[in-house]
Each structure stands twice: as C-alpha cells, then as structure tokens.
Amino acid sequence: MNVSRYLALLGAAAVAGCAASGATQDSSAISKAKALEDYVEVGQLEELALIRTRDQIHYKVVSEKHIIIYDRKKSYLATFRRACRELKETHVTPDIRHDRNTIRARFDTIRGCRIESLYALDDGQAEELIQLGEGPGG
C-alpha cells in the first residue's frame, strides 16, 4: 500500500468518526427533547395563556426548546416553537413583551424566540425537568 492511499484511508476514517460523533449528539438531543415533551404530556401539566409577575424573572435552560422561568414564588415551563439557539449566544436579543408584568404564550419572546406554550410547575416538577435536561448528552 502506498503512502497516498494510506493517508486517504486515514482521512476517510477520521471523517467517518466525526460524522458518527455528530450523529450521536443529534440523537441524544432529539431523545432529550422527546423525553421532555413526554413528561409534559404524561404529567398533564396545567397549560397557561399567560404569567403575571411583578418581579424580575430568571430562567434556566433545560433544552433548546424548553426553559424553566422563575419568579420569586413560582416556576413555569416555557416551550418554544423551534430550537432557540439564541439562548447560547453572548449577543442578547431583546425580549418582545406587550405588557411589562405579563408574559404571554404565542405572542411574547425570550431572547428573541417566540414562546409557544407555558405550563405551571411545582418545585418537584421543575427539578425533574432539570434532571431530564441534564440527562445523557446534557
């Protein structure tokens, strides 16, 4: 076997290894998102049209499509229509809110991503969702 063939085979093996690694990451992200969607459906979480808050909100990213919003008293799950990659960016996209003290599903955004739905959570549910998000591949 000559050197150029050997290098070509070695390069092909490296590309195949990188492709397999990317596929594994994609499949774990898909399975994580599916687990979170199943939790919402099976847990029969109460869907809300809006959240009223007087304090500043904070959020924790659970997946690219799910965040947990905290105010001082309660926790809420917010889902996005698409993967919100803006959550990872350092450049902050401003939120769109129609009322300062209200976050509405289907109309308002967080980091530029439109909120598809909102669900009320208790502390235990919020912790379970965080653990699901940190699961394999998290």
mmCIF file of N, CA and C in Angstrom, residues 6-85:
data_model
loop_
_atom_site.group_PDB
_atom_site.id
_atom_site.type_symbol
_atom_site.label_atom_id
_atom_site.label_comp_id
_atom_site.label_asym_id
_atom_site.label_seq_id
_atom_site.Cartn_x
_atom_site.Cartn_y
_atom_site.Cartn_z
ATOM 1 N N TYR A 6 -2.760 5.231 1.978
ATOM 2 C CA TYR A 6 -2.824 5.132 3.435
ATOM 3 C C TYR A 6 -3.372 6.431 4.034
ATOM 4 N N LEU A 7 -2.903 7.558 3.559
ATOM 5 C CA LEU A 7 -3.377 8.853 4.054
ATOM 6 C C LEU A 7 -4.845 9.076 3.689
ATOM 7 N N ALA A 8 -5.244 8.650 2.508
ATOM 8 C CA ALA A 8 -6.647 8.784 2.096
ATOM 9 C C ALA A 8 -7.555 7.945 2.998
ATOM 10 N N LEU A 9 -7.150 6.718 3.298
ATOM 11 C CA LEU A 9 -7.934 5.860 4.199
ATOM 12 C C LEU A 9 -7.980 6.439 5.613
ATOM 13 N N LEU A 10 -6.861 6.948 6.061
ATOM 14 C CA LEU A 10 -6.810 7.548 7.391
ATOM 15 C C LEU A 10 -7.723 8.773 7.463
ATOM 16 N N GLY A 11 -7.722 9.599 6.419
ATOM 17 C CA GLY A 11 -8.602 10.777 6.361
ATOM 18 C C GLY A 11 -10.065 10.378 6.327
ATOM 19 N N ALA A 12 -10.401 9.344 5.551
ATOM 20 C CA ALA A 12 -11.782 8.863 5.477
ATOM 21 C C ALA A 12 -12.243 8.331 6.832
ATOM 22 N N ALA A 13 -11.375 7.642 7.527
ATOM 23 C CA ALA A 13 -11.731 7.123 8.851
ATOM 24 C C ALA A 13 -11.975 8.271 9.830
ATOM 25 N N ALA A 14 -11.166 9.317 9.749
ATOM 26 C CA ALA A 14 -11.350 10.469 10.648
ATOM 27 C C ALA A 14 -12.670 11.171 10.364
ATOM 28 N N VAL A 15 -13.005 11.340 9.091
ATOM 29 C CA VAL A 15 -14.270 11.980 8.731
ATOM 30 C C VAL A 15 -15.444 11.135 9.194
ATOM 31 N N ALA A 16 -15.363 9.836 9.016
ATOM 32 C CA ALA A 16 -16.437 8.939 9.457
ATOM 33 C C ALA A 16 -16.597 8.996 10.972
ATOM 34 N N GLY A 17 -15.503 9.076 11.697
ATOM 35 C CA GLY A 17 -15.569 9.171 13.155
ATOM 36 C C GLY A 17 -16.226 10.455 13.608
ATOM 37 N N CYS A 18 -15.891 11.557 12.947
ATOM 38 C CA CYS A 18 -16.509 12.843 13.294
ATOM 39 C C CYS A 18 -17.994 12.830 12.976
ATOM 40 N N ALA A 19 -18.371 12.237 11.848
ATOM 41 C CA ALA A 19 -19.783 12.172 11.468
ATOM 42 C C ALA A 19 -20.565 11.331 12.460
ATOM 43 N N ALA A 20 -19.989 10.231 12.908
ATOM 44 C CA ALA A 20 -20.681 9.379 13.885
ATOM 45 C C ALA A 20 -20.844 10.100 15.209
ATOM 46 N N SER A 21 -19.844 10.875 15.607
ATOM 47 C CA SER A 21 -19.929 11.635 16.848
ATOM 48 C C SER A 21 -21.030 12.674 16.772
ATOM 49 N N GLY A 22 -21.140 13.381 15.657
ATOM 50 C CA GLY A 22 -22.192 14.378 15.471
ATOM 51 C C GLY A 22 -23.561 13.739 15.468
ATOM 52 N N ALA A 23 -23.693 12.563 14.854
ATOM 53 C CA ALA A 23 -24.973 11.860 14.827
ATOM 54 C C ALA A 23 -25.392 11.445 16.225
ATOM 55 N N THR A 24 -24.435 11.029 17.043
ATOM 56 C CA THR A 24 -24.751 10.645 18.424
ATOM 57 C C THR A 24 -25.248 11.845 19.213
ATOM 58 N N GLN A 25 -24.602 13.008 19.026
ATOM 59 C CA GLN A 25 -25.049 14.211 19.724
ATOM 60 C C GLN A 25 -26.439 14.618 19.270
ATOM 61 N N ASP A 26 -26.712 14.539 17.966
ATOM 62 C CA ASP A 26 -28.030 14.890 17.441
ATOM 63 C C ASP A 26 -29.094 13.961 17.994
ATOM 64 N N SER A 27 -28.815 12.658 18.025
ATOM 65 C CA SER A 27 -29.819 11.706 18.502
ATOM 66 C C SER A 27 -30.065 11.875 20.000
ATOM 67 N N SER A 28 -29.029 12.221 20.779
ATOM 68 C CA SER A 28 -29.253 12.430 22.210
ATOM 69 C C SER A 28 -30.065 13.704 22.447
ATOM 70 N N ALA A 29 -29.851 14.739 21.631
ATOM 71 C CA ALA A 29 -30.643 15.967 21.752
ATOM 72 C C ALA A 29 -32.097 15.692 21.392
ATOM 73 N N ILE A 30 -32.311 14.879 20.357
ATOM 74 C CA ILE A 30 -33.682 14.527 19.955
ATOM 75 C C ILE A 30 -34.349 13.694 21.033
ATOM 76 N N SER A 31 -33.628 12.726 21.606
ATOM 77 C CA SER A 31 -34.234 11.896 22.649
ATOM 78 C C SER A 31 -34.512 12.710 23.915
ATOM 79 N N LYS A 32 -33.657 13.689 24.214
ATOM 80 C CA LYS A 32 -33.887 14.567 25.369
ATOM 81 C C LYS A 32 -35.145 15.404 25.159
ATOM 82 N N ALA A 33 -35.277 15.974 23.960
ATOM 83 C CA ALA A 33 -36.467 16.778 23.651
ATOM 84 C C ALA A 33 -37.725 15.927 23.714
ATOM 85 N N LYS A 34 -37.648 14.694 23.217
ATOM 86 C CA LYS A 34 -38.798 13.786 23.249
ATOM 87 C C LYS A 34 -39.160 13.435 24.693
ATOM 88 N N ALA A 35 -38.164 13.204 25.540
ATOM 89 C CA ALA A 35 -38.422 12.899 26.947
ATOM 90 C C ALA A 35 -39.109 14.076 27.639
ATOM 91 N N LEU A 36 -38.683 15.287 27.328
ATOM 92 C CA LEU A 36 -39.301 16.466 27.926
ATOM 93 C C LEU A 36 -40.742 16.634 27.439
ATOM 94 N N GLU A 37 -40.977 16.417 26.143
ATOM 95 C CA GLU A 37 -42.336 16.511 25.610
ATOM 96 C C GLU A 37 -43.237 15.430 26.211
ATOM 97 N N ASP A 38 -42.697 14.225 26.381
ATOM 98 C CA ASP A 38 -43.467 13.145 27.004
ATOM 99 C C ASP A 38 -43.814 13.491 28.452
ATOM 100 N N TYR A 39 -42.867 14.106 29.168
ATOM 101 C CA TYR A 39 -43.121 14.494 30.555
ATOM 102 C C TYR A 39 -44.282 15.481 30.638
ATOM 103 N N VAL A 40 -44.299 16.446 29.738
ATOM 104 C CA VAL A 40 -45.373 17.451 29.720
ATOM 105 C C VAL A 40 -46.709 16.769 29.454
ATOM 106 N N GLU A 41 -46.722 15.847 28.493
ATOM 107 C CA GLU A 41 -47.969 15.179 28.122
ATOM 108 C C GLU A 41 -48.451 14.228 29.210
ATOM 109 N N VAL A 42 -47.570 13.393 29.714
ATOM 110 C CA VAL A 42 -47.959 12.396 30.718
ATOM 111 C C VAL A 42 -48.246 13.062 32.062
ATOM 112 N N GLY A 43 -47.469 14.087 32.407
ATOM 113 C CA GLY A 43 -47.660 14.778 33.680
ATOM 114 C C GLY A 43 -48.902 15.634 33.725
ATOM 115 N N GLN A 44 -49.555 15.801 32.576
ATOM 116 C CA GLN A 44 -50.757 16.609 32.470
ATOM 117 C C GLN A 44 -50.565 17.969 33.148
ATOM 118 N N LEU A 45 -49.495 18.637 32.760
ATOM 119 C CA LEU A 45 -49.206 19.950 33.324
ATOM 120 C C LEU A 45 -50.276 20.944 32.886
ATOM 121 N N GLU A 46 -50.592 21.853 33.795
ATOM 122 C CA GLU A 46 -51.605 22.868 33.518
ATOM 123 C C GLU A 46 -51.046 23.898 32.549
ATOM 124 N N GLU A 47 -51.666 23.992 31.365
ATOM 125 C CA GLU A 47 -51.216 24.965 30.380
ATOM 126 C C GLU A 47 -51.813 26.329 30.706
ATOM 127 N N LEU A 48 -50.980 27.351 30.601
ATOM 128 C CA LEU A 48 -51.389 28.712 30.918
ATOM 129 C C LEU A 48 -51.305 29.585 29.671
ATOM 130 N N ALA A 49 -52.179 30.547 29.575
ATOM 131 C CA ALA A 49 -52.115 31.505 28.472
ATOM 132 C C ALA A 49 -51.106 32.604 28.773
ATOM 133 N N LEU A 50 -50.918 32.896 30.076
ATOM 134 C CA LEU A 50 -50.002 33.970 30.453
ATOM 135 C C LEU A 50 -49.520 33.774 31.881
ATOM 136 N N ILE A 51 -48.438 34.470 32.181
ATOM 137 C CA ILE A 51 -47.864 34.511 33.531
ATOM 138 C C ILE A 51 -47.850 35.972 33.947
ATOM 139 N N ARG A 52 -48.342 36.249 35.132
ATOM 140 C CA ARG A 52 -48.262 37.612 35.686
ATOM 141 C C ARG A 52 -47.158 37.630 36.744
ATOM 142 N N THR A 53 -46.320 38.651 36.666
ATOM 143 C CA THR A 53 -45.244 38.775 37.633
ATOM 144 C C THR A 53 -44.942 40.239 37.884
ATOM 145 N N ARG A 54 -44.583 40.556 39.091
ATOM 146 C CA ARG A 54 -44.188 41.928 39.423
ATOM 147 C C ARG A 54 -42.689 42.040 39.594
ATOM 148 N N ASP A 55 -42.053 40.906 39.798
ATOM 149 C CA ASP A 55 -40.606 40.887 39.998
ATOM 150 C C ASP A 55 -39.897 40.544 38.695
ATOM 151 N N GLN A 56 -38.593 40.704 38.735
ATOM 152 C CA GLN A 56 -37.778 40.306 37.593
ATOM 153 C C GLN A 56 -37.805 38.791 37.484
ATOM 154 N N ILE A 57 -37.856 38.280 36.264
ATOM 155 C CA ILE A 57 -37.861 36.835 36.082
ATOM 156 C C ILE A 57 -36.445 36.343 35.800
ATOM 157 N N HIS A 58 -36.232 35.089 36.103
ATOM 158 C CA HIS A 58 -34.989 34.398 35.795
ATOM 159 C C HIS A 58 -35.388 33.108 35.097
ATOM 160 N N TYR A 59 -34.465 32.521 34.359
ATOM 161 C CA TYR A 59 -34.791 31.262 33.717
ATOM 162 C C TYR A 59 -33.577 30.350 33.689
ATOM 163 N N LYS A 60 -33.859 29.068 33.578
ATOM 164 C CA LYS A 60 -32.827 28.046 33.447
ATOM 165 C C LYS A 60 -33.109 27.287 32.165
ATOM 166 N N VAL A 61 -32.111 27.129 31.332
ATOM 167 C CA VAL A 61 -32.256 26.409 30.074
ATOM 168 C C VAL A 61 -32.263 24.914 30.369
ATOM 169 N N VAL A 62 -33.302 24.232 29.901
ATOM 170 C CA VAL A 62 -33.411 22.785 30.071
ATOM 171 C C VAL A 62 -33.016 22.090 28.770
ATOM 172 N N SER A 63 -33.443 22.626 27.650
ATOM 173 C CA SER A 63 -33.048 22.151 26.320
ATOM 174 C C SER A 63 -33.181 23.338 25.370
ATOM 175 N N GLU A 64 -32.888 23.119 24.097
ATOM 176 C CA GLU A 64 -33.004 24.209 23.133
ATOM 177 C C GLU A 64 -34.447 24.658 22.938
ATOM 178 N N LYS A 65 -35.409 23.818 23.326
ATOM 179 C CA LYS A 65 -36.820 24.158 23.154
ATOM 180 C C LYS A 65 -37.556 24.356 24.471
ATOM 181 N N HIS A 66 -36.867 24.229 25.607
ATOM 182 C CA HIS A 66 -37.531 24.293 26.910
ATOM 183 C C HIS A 66 -36.699 25.093 27.901
ATOM 184 N N ILE A 67 -37.360 25.993 28.624
ATOM 185 C CA ILE A 67 -36.723 26.688 29.743
ATOM 186 C C ILE A 67 -37.680 26.689 30.921
ATOM 187 N N ILE A 68 -37.120 26.830 32.098
ATOM 188 C CA ILE A 68 -37.938 26.994 33.298
ATOM 189 C C ILE A 68 -37.788 28.435 33.736
ATOM 190 N N ILE A 69 -38.923 29.117 33.833
ATOM 191 C CA ILE A 69 -38.960 30.515 34.242
ATOM 192 C C ILE A 69 -39.278 30.559 35.733
ATOM 193 N N TYR A 70 -38.502 31.342 36.462
ATOM 194 C CA TYR A 70 -38.711 31.503 37.895
ATOM 195 C C TYR A 70 -39.056 32.956 38.190
ATOM 196 N N ASP A 71 -40.048 33.151 39.033
ATOM 197 C CA ASP A 71 -40.173 34.444 39.681
ATOM 198 C C ASP A 71 -39.938 34.151 41.163
ATOM 199 N N ARG A 72 -40.244 35.035 42.026
ATOM 200 C CA ARG A 72 -39.935 34.808 43.425
ATOM 201 C C ARG A 72 -40.724 33.649 44.042
ATOM 202 N N LYS A 73 -41.929 33.406 43.536
ATOM 203 C CA LYS A 73 -42.816 32.446 44.181
ATOM 204 C C LYS A 73 -43.033 31.156 43.408
ATOM 205 N N LYS A 74 -43.028 31.216 42.098
ATOM 206 C CA LYS A 74 -43.449 30.063 41.307
ATOM 207 C C LYS A 74 -42.457 29.750 40.186
ATOM 208 N N SER A 75 -42.660 28.552 39.617
ATOM 209 C CA SER A 75 -41.875 28.111 38.463
ATOM 210 C C SER A 75 -42.820 27.776 37.320
ATOM 211 N N TYR A 76 -42.335 28.015 36.101
ATOM 212 C CA TYR A 76 -43.144 27.745 34.912
ATOM 213 C C TYR A 76 -42.245 27.136 33.846
ATOM 214 N N LEU A 77 -42.807 26.242 33.071
ATOM 215 C CA LEU A 77 -42.107 25.695 31.919
ATOM 216 C C LEU A 77 -42.551 26.474 30.693
ATOM 217 N N ALA A 78 -41.594 26.965 29.924
ATOM 218 C CA ALA A 78 -41.894 27.636 28.653
ATOM 219 C C ALA A 78 -41.304 26.780 27.542
ATOM 220 N N THR A 79 -42.094 26.545 26.509
ATOM 221 C CA THR A 79 -41.613 25.808 25.342
ATOM 222 C C THR A 79 -41.596 26.747 24.146
ATOM 223 N N PHE A 80 -40.643 26.518 23.265
ATOM 224 C CA PHE A 80 -40.513 27.310 22.059
ATOM 225 C C PHE A 80 -40.965 26.496 20.855
ATOM 226 N N ARG A 81 -41.401 27.171 19.825
ATOM 227 C CA ARG A 81 -41.849 26.516 18.596
ATOM 228 C C ARG A 81 -40.672 25.852 17.878
ATOM 229 N N ARG A 82 -39.503 26.466 17.975
ATOM 230 C CA ARG A 82 -38.299 25.944 17.316
ATOM 231 C C ARG A 82 -37.161 25.916 18.332
ATOM 232 N N ALA A 83 -36.073 25.297 17.950
ATOM 233 C CA ALA A 83 -34.894 25.300 18.816
ATOM 234 C C ALA A 83 -34.397 26.743 18.941
ATOM 235 N N CYS A 84 -34.264 27.211 20.161
ATOM 236 C CA CYS A 84 -33.857 28.598 20.417
ATOM 237 C C CYS A 84 -32.351 28.639 20.650
ATOM 238 N N ARG A 85 -31.604 28.738 19.583
ATOM 239 C CA ARG A 85 -30.149 28.772 19.685
ATOM 240 C C ARG A 85 -29.661 30.099 20.267
#
